[in-house]
Coordinates of C-alpha atoms in Angstrom, one line a residue:
X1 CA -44.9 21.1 11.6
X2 CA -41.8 20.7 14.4
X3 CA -38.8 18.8 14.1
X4 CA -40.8 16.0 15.9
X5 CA -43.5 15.7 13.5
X6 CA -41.4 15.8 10.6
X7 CA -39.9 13.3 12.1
X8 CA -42.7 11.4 12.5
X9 CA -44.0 11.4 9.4
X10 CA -40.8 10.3 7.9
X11 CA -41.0 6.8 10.3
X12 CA -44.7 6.5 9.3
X13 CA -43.7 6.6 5.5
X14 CA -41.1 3.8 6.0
X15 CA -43.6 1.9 7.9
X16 CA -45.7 2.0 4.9
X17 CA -43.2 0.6 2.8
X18 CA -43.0 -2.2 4.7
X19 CA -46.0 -3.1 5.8
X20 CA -46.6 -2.2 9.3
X21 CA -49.6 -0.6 10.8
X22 CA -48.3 0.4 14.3
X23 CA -44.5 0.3 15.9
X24 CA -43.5 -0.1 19.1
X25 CA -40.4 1.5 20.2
X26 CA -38.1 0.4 23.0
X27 CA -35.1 2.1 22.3
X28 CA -34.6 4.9 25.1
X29 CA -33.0 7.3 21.9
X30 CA -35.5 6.3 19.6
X31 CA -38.1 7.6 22.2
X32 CA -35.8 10.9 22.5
X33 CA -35.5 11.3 19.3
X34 CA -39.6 11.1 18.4
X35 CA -41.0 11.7 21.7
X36 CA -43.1 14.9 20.9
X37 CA -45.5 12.6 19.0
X38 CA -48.9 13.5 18.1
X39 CA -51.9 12.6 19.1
X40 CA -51.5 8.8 17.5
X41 CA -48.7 8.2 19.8
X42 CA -49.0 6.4 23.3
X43 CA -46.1 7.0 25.6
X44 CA -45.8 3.6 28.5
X45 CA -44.5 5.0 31.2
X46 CA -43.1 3.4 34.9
X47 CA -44.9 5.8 37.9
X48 CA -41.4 5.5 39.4
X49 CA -39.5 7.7 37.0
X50 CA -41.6 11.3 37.2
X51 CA -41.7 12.6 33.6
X52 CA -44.3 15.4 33.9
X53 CA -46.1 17.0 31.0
X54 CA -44.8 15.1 28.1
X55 CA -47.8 16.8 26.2
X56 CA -48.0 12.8 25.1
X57 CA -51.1 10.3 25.4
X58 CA -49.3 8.7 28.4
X59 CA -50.0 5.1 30.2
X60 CA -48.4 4.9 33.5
X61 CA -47.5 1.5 35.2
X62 CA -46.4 0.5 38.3
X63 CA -43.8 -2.6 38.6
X64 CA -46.9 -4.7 39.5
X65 CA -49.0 -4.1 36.9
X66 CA -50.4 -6.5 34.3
X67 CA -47.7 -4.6 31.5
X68 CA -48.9 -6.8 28.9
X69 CA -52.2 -6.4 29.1
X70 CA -52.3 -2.3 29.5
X71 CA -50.4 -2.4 26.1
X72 CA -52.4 -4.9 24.6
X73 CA -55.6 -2.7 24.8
X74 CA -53.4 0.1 22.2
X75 CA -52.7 -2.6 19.8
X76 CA -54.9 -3.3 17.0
X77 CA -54.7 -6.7 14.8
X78 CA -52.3 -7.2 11.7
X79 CA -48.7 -6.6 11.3
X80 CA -47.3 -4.6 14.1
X81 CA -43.2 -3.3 14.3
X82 CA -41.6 -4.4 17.3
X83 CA -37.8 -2.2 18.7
X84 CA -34.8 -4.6 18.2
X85 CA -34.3 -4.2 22.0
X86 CA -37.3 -5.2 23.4
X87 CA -36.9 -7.9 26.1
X88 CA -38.0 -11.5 25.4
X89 CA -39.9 -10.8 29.3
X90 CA -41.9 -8.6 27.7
X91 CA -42.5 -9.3 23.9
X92 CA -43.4 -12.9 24.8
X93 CA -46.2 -12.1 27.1
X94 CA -47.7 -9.3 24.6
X95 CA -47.3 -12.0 22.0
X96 CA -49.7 -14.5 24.3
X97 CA -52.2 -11.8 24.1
X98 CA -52.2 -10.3 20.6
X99 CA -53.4 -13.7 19.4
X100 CA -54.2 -11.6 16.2
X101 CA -51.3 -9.6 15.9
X102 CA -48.3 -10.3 13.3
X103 CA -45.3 -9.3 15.4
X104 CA -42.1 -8.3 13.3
X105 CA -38.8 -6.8 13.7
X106 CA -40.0 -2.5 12.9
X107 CA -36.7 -1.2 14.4
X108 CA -35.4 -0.1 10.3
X109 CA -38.0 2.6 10.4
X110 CA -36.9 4.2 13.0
X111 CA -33.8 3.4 12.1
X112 CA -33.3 4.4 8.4
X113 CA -35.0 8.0 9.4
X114 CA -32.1 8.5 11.9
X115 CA -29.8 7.8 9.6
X116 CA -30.0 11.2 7.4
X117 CA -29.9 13.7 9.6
X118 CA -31.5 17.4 10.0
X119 CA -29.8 20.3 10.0
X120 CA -30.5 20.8 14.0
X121 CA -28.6 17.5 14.1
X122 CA -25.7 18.1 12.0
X123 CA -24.7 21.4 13.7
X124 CA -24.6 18.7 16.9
X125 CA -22.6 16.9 15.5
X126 CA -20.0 19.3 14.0
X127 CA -19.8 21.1 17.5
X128 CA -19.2 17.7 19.1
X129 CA -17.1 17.2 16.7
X130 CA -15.0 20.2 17.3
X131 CA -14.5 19.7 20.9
X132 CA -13.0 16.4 20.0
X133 CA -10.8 18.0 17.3
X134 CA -9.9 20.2 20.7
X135 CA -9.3 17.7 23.1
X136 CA -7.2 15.7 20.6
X137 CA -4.6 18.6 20.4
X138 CA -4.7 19.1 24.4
X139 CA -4.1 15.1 24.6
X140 CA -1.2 15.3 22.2
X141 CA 0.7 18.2 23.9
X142 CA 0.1 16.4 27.3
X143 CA 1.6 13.6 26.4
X144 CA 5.1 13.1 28.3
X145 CA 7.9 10.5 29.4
X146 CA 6.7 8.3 32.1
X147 CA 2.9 9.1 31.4
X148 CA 0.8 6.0 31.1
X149 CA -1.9 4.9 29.0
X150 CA -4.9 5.1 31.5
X151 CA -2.9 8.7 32.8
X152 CA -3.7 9.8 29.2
X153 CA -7.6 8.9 29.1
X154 CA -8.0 10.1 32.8
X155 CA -6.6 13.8 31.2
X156 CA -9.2 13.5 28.4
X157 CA -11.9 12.8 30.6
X158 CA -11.0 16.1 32.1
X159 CA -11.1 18.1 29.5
X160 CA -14.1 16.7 28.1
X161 CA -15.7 17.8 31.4
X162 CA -14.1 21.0 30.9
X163 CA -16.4 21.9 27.8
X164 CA -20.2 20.6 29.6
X165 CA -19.7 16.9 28.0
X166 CA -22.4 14.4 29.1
X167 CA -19.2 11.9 28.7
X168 CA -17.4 9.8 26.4
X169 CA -19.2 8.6 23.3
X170 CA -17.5 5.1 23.8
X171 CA -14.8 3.8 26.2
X172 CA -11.3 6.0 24.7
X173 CA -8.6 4.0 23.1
X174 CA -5.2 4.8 23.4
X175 CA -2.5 2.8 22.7
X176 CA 1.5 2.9 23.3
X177 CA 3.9 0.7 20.7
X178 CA 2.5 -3.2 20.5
X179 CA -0.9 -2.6 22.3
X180 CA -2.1 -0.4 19.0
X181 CA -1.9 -4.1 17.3
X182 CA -5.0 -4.3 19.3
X183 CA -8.0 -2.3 17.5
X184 CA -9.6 -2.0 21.0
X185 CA -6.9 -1.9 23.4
X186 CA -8.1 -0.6 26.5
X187 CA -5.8 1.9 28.7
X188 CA -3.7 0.6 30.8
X189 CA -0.2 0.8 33.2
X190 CA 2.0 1.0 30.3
X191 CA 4.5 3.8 29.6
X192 CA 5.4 5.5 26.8
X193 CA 8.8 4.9 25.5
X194 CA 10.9 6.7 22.5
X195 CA 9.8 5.1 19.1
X196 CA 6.4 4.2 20.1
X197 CA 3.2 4.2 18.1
X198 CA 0.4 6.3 19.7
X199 CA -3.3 5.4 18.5
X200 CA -5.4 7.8 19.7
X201 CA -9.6 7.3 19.0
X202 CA -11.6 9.1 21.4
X203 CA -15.4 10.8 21.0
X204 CA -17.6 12.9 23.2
X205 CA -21.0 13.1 24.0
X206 CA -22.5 16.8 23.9
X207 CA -26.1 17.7 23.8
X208 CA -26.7 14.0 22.9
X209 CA -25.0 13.3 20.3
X210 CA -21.2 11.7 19.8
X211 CA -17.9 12.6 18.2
X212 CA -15.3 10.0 16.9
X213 CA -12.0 10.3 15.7
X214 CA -8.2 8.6 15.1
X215 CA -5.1 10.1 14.9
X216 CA -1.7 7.8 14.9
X217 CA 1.3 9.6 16.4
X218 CA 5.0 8.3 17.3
X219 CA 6.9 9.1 20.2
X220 CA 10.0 11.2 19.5
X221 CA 11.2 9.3 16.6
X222 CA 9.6 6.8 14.3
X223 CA 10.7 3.7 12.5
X224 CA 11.0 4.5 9.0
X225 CA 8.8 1.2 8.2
X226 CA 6.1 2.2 10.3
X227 CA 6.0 6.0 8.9
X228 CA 5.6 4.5 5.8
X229 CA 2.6 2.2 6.6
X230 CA 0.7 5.2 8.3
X231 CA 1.3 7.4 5.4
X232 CA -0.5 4.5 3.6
X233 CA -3.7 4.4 6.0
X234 CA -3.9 7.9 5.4
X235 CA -3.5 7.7 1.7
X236 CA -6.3 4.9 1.9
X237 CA -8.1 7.1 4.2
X238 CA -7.8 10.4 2.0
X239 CA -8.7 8.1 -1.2
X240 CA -12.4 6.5 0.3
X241 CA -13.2 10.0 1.5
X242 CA -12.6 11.3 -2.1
X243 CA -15.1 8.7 -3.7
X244 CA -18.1 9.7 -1.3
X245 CA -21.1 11.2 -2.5
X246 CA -24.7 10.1 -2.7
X247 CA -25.5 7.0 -5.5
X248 CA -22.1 5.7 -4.3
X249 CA -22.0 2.4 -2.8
X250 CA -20.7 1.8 0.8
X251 CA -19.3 -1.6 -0.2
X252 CA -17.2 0.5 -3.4
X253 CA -15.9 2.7 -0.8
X254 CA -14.8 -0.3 1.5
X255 CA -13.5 -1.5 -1.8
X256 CA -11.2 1.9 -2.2
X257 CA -9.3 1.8 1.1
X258 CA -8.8 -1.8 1.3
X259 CA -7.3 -2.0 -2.9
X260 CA -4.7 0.5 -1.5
X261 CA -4.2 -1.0 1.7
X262 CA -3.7 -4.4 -0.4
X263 CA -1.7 -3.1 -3.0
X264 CA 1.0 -2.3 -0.4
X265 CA 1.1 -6.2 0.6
X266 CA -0.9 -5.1 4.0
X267 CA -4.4 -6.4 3.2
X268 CA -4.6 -9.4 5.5
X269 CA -3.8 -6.7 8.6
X270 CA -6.7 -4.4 7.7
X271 CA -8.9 -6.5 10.0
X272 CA -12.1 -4.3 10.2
X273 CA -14.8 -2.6 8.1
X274 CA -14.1 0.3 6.8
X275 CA -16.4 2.8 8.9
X276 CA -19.9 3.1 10.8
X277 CA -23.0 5.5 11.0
X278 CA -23.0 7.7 14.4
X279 CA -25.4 10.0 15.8
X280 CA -26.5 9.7 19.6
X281 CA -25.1 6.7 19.2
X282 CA -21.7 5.9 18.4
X283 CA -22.3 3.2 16.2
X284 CA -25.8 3.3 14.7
X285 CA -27.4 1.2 12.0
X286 CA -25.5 1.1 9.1
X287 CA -21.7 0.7 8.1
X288 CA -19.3 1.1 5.3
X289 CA -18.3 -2.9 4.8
X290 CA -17.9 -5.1 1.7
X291 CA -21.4 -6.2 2.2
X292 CA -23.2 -3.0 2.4
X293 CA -24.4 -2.7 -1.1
X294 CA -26.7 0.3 -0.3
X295 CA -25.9 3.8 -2.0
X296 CA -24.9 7.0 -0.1
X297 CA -27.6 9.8 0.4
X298 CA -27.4 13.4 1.6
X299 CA -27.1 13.7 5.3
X300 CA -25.9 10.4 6.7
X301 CA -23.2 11.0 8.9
X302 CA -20.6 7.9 9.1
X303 CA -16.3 7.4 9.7
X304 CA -14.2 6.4 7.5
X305 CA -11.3 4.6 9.1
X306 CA -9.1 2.4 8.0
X307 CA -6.0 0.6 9.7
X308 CA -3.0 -1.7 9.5
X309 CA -2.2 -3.8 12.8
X310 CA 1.0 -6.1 12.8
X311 CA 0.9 -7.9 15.8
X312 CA 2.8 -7.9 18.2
X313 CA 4.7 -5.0 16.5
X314 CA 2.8 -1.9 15.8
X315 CA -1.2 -0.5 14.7
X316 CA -2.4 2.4 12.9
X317 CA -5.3 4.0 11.9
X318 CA -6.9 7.1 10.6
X319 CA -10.2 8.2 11.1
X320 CA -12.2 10.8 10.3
X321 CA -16.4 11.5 11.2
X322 CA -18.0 12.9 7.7
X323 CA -21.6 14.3 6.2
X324 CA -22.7 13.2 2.9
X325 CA -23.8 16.1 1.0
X326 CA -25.2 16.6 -2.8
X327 CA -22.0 16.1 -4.1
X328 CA -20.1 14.9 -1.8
X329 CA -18.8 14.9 1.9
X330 CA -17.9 17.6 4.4
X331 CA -15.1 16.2 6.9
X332 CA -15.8 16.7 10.6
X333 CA -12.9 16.5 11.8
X334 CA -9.7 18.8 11.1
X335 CA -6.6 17.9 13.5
X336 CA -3.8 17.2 11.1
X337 CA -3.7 13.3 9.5
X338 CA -0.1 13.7 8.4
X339 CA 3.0 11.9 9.4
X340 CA 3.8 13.4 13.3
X341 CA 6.3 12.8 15.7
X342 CA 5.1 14.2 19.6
X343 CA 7.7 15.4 22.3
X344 CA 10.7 16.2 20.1

């Protein structure tokens, strides 16, 4: 059996558990990711957009047709999984015609399979990985007085494209002095200046899937205060990372970083959870929050990445991409965490 069918068979076992008899997906990657189906599966597809042998029992459509009644004729009565993003336009319609047809949110068994991945996946993932880890060392060395924020992510971009990157994984963040109080601050006009915070936290897209990563780095000197609070989000980040291995709860591991964060009389400034799952998506189903009371297994990828933002004043964080394994995690990401001052 290929990597398809495997596949396969692994979203048909979680759609036992729960119930469903047939699943329709929306989602263009969860179409990737199962699209060399088998002979059960039925592939809807728009005459516009020439896909050629898909080797898949395919429907085609033209923008005029009656869409909700060419699927209707694959669907069989009783419970039947429906993508979290299918369109209301659509769903609504099929629902007028599958009078007999239980319609229920199916995307978790899609979902929950992509969530531990195979070994063709993780080697995607630790070689988009290690162009980030690359990239991140270019970024810091071109970092200079007078650059600007956007400056920096337009030089990213280009080395990105330099290793055969389909493009960023998410829009970059990087952040001079005050704007890293801002988790999501988006490049702009400002320059760097001596004594500035630098929050880097930038990911790729190769062959599909997506890198992420954090570093915090000052500009030629650092207040002693702040070195002391990012040796803290590292401590917090070094400490979750430690406590990671299957059986382990994701809310526990929240719970690690943020005690150490807390301890420290920062808690109220650690404003997000603690990490997210990634894959060909940056942020996929799953997290690592105080409410995720679900245990670690082997192969789920996810960050861990705490932070500390004072506003007005100064952000850090730290933030790694790991692999759960038997017995613990591998890191994806090995640029240097520690204390680091650029351009002296």
């Amino acid at each position: 059996m290929d990597k398809y069918g495997k596949r396969i068979e692994r979203v048909c076992a979680e759609m036992k558990k729960a119930g469903i008899g047939q699943l329709m997906v929306n989602d263009h990657l969860g179409i990737y990711y199962l699209i060399n189906g088998d002979g059960s599966t039925v592939l809807f597809a728009n005459r516009l957009f020439a896909l050629g042998d898909t080797g898949l029992n395919t429907v085609t459509l033209t923008d005029t047709d009656d869409v909700a009644g060419a699927v209707a004729k694959h669907i069989k009565p009783g419970k039947m999984g429906v993508d979290k993003n299918m369109a209301a336009r659509f769903l609504l319609p099929l629902m007028d015609v599958c009078c007999d047809t239980r319609m229920v949110l199916g995307s978790d068994c899609v979902d929950n399979v992509r969530a531990r991945k195979d070994e063709e996946e993780k080697q995607l993932m630790r070689r988009a990985s290690e162009i980030n880890d690359i990239c991140m060392e270019k970024l810091a060395a071109y970092i200079h007085d007078g650059v600007t924020e956007k400056e920096c992510a337009d030089y990213l971009d280009r080395c990105y494209g330099e290793f055969g990157c389909e493009g960023l994984a998410f829009d970059s963040i990087i952040s001079f002095g005050a704007n890293a109080a801002d988790p999501h601050h988006s490049p702009d006009g400002t320059v760097v200046k001596e004594g500035d915070c630098i929050v880097i936290d930038i990911g790729c897209r190769k062959d599909h899937y997506c890198s992420d990563m954090t570093r915090t780095y000052f500009w030629k000197k650092a207040d002693p205060r702040y070195a002391a609070i990012h040796d803290l989000v590292r401590e917090a980040n070094e400490k979750a990372e430690k406590l990671i291995r299957p059986g382990v709860r994701f809310c526990d591991i929240d719970a690690e970083a943020r005690k150490h964060i807390s301890a420290a009389g920062y808690g109220e400034y650690f404003t997000h959870r603690l990490g997210h799952f990634i894959g060909m998506e940056d942020h996929e189903k799953g997290d690592v929050s105080s409410v995720n009371t679900a245990a670690v297994q082997p192969d789920m990828v996810f960050s861990i990445e705490p932070g500390v933002y004072l506003p007005g004043e100064f952000g850090v964080r730290v933030e790694d991409l790991v692999i759960a394994t038997e017995d613990g995690c591998e890191l994806l990401n090995h640029v240097d965490k520690r204390f680091r001052v650029l351009g002296k």
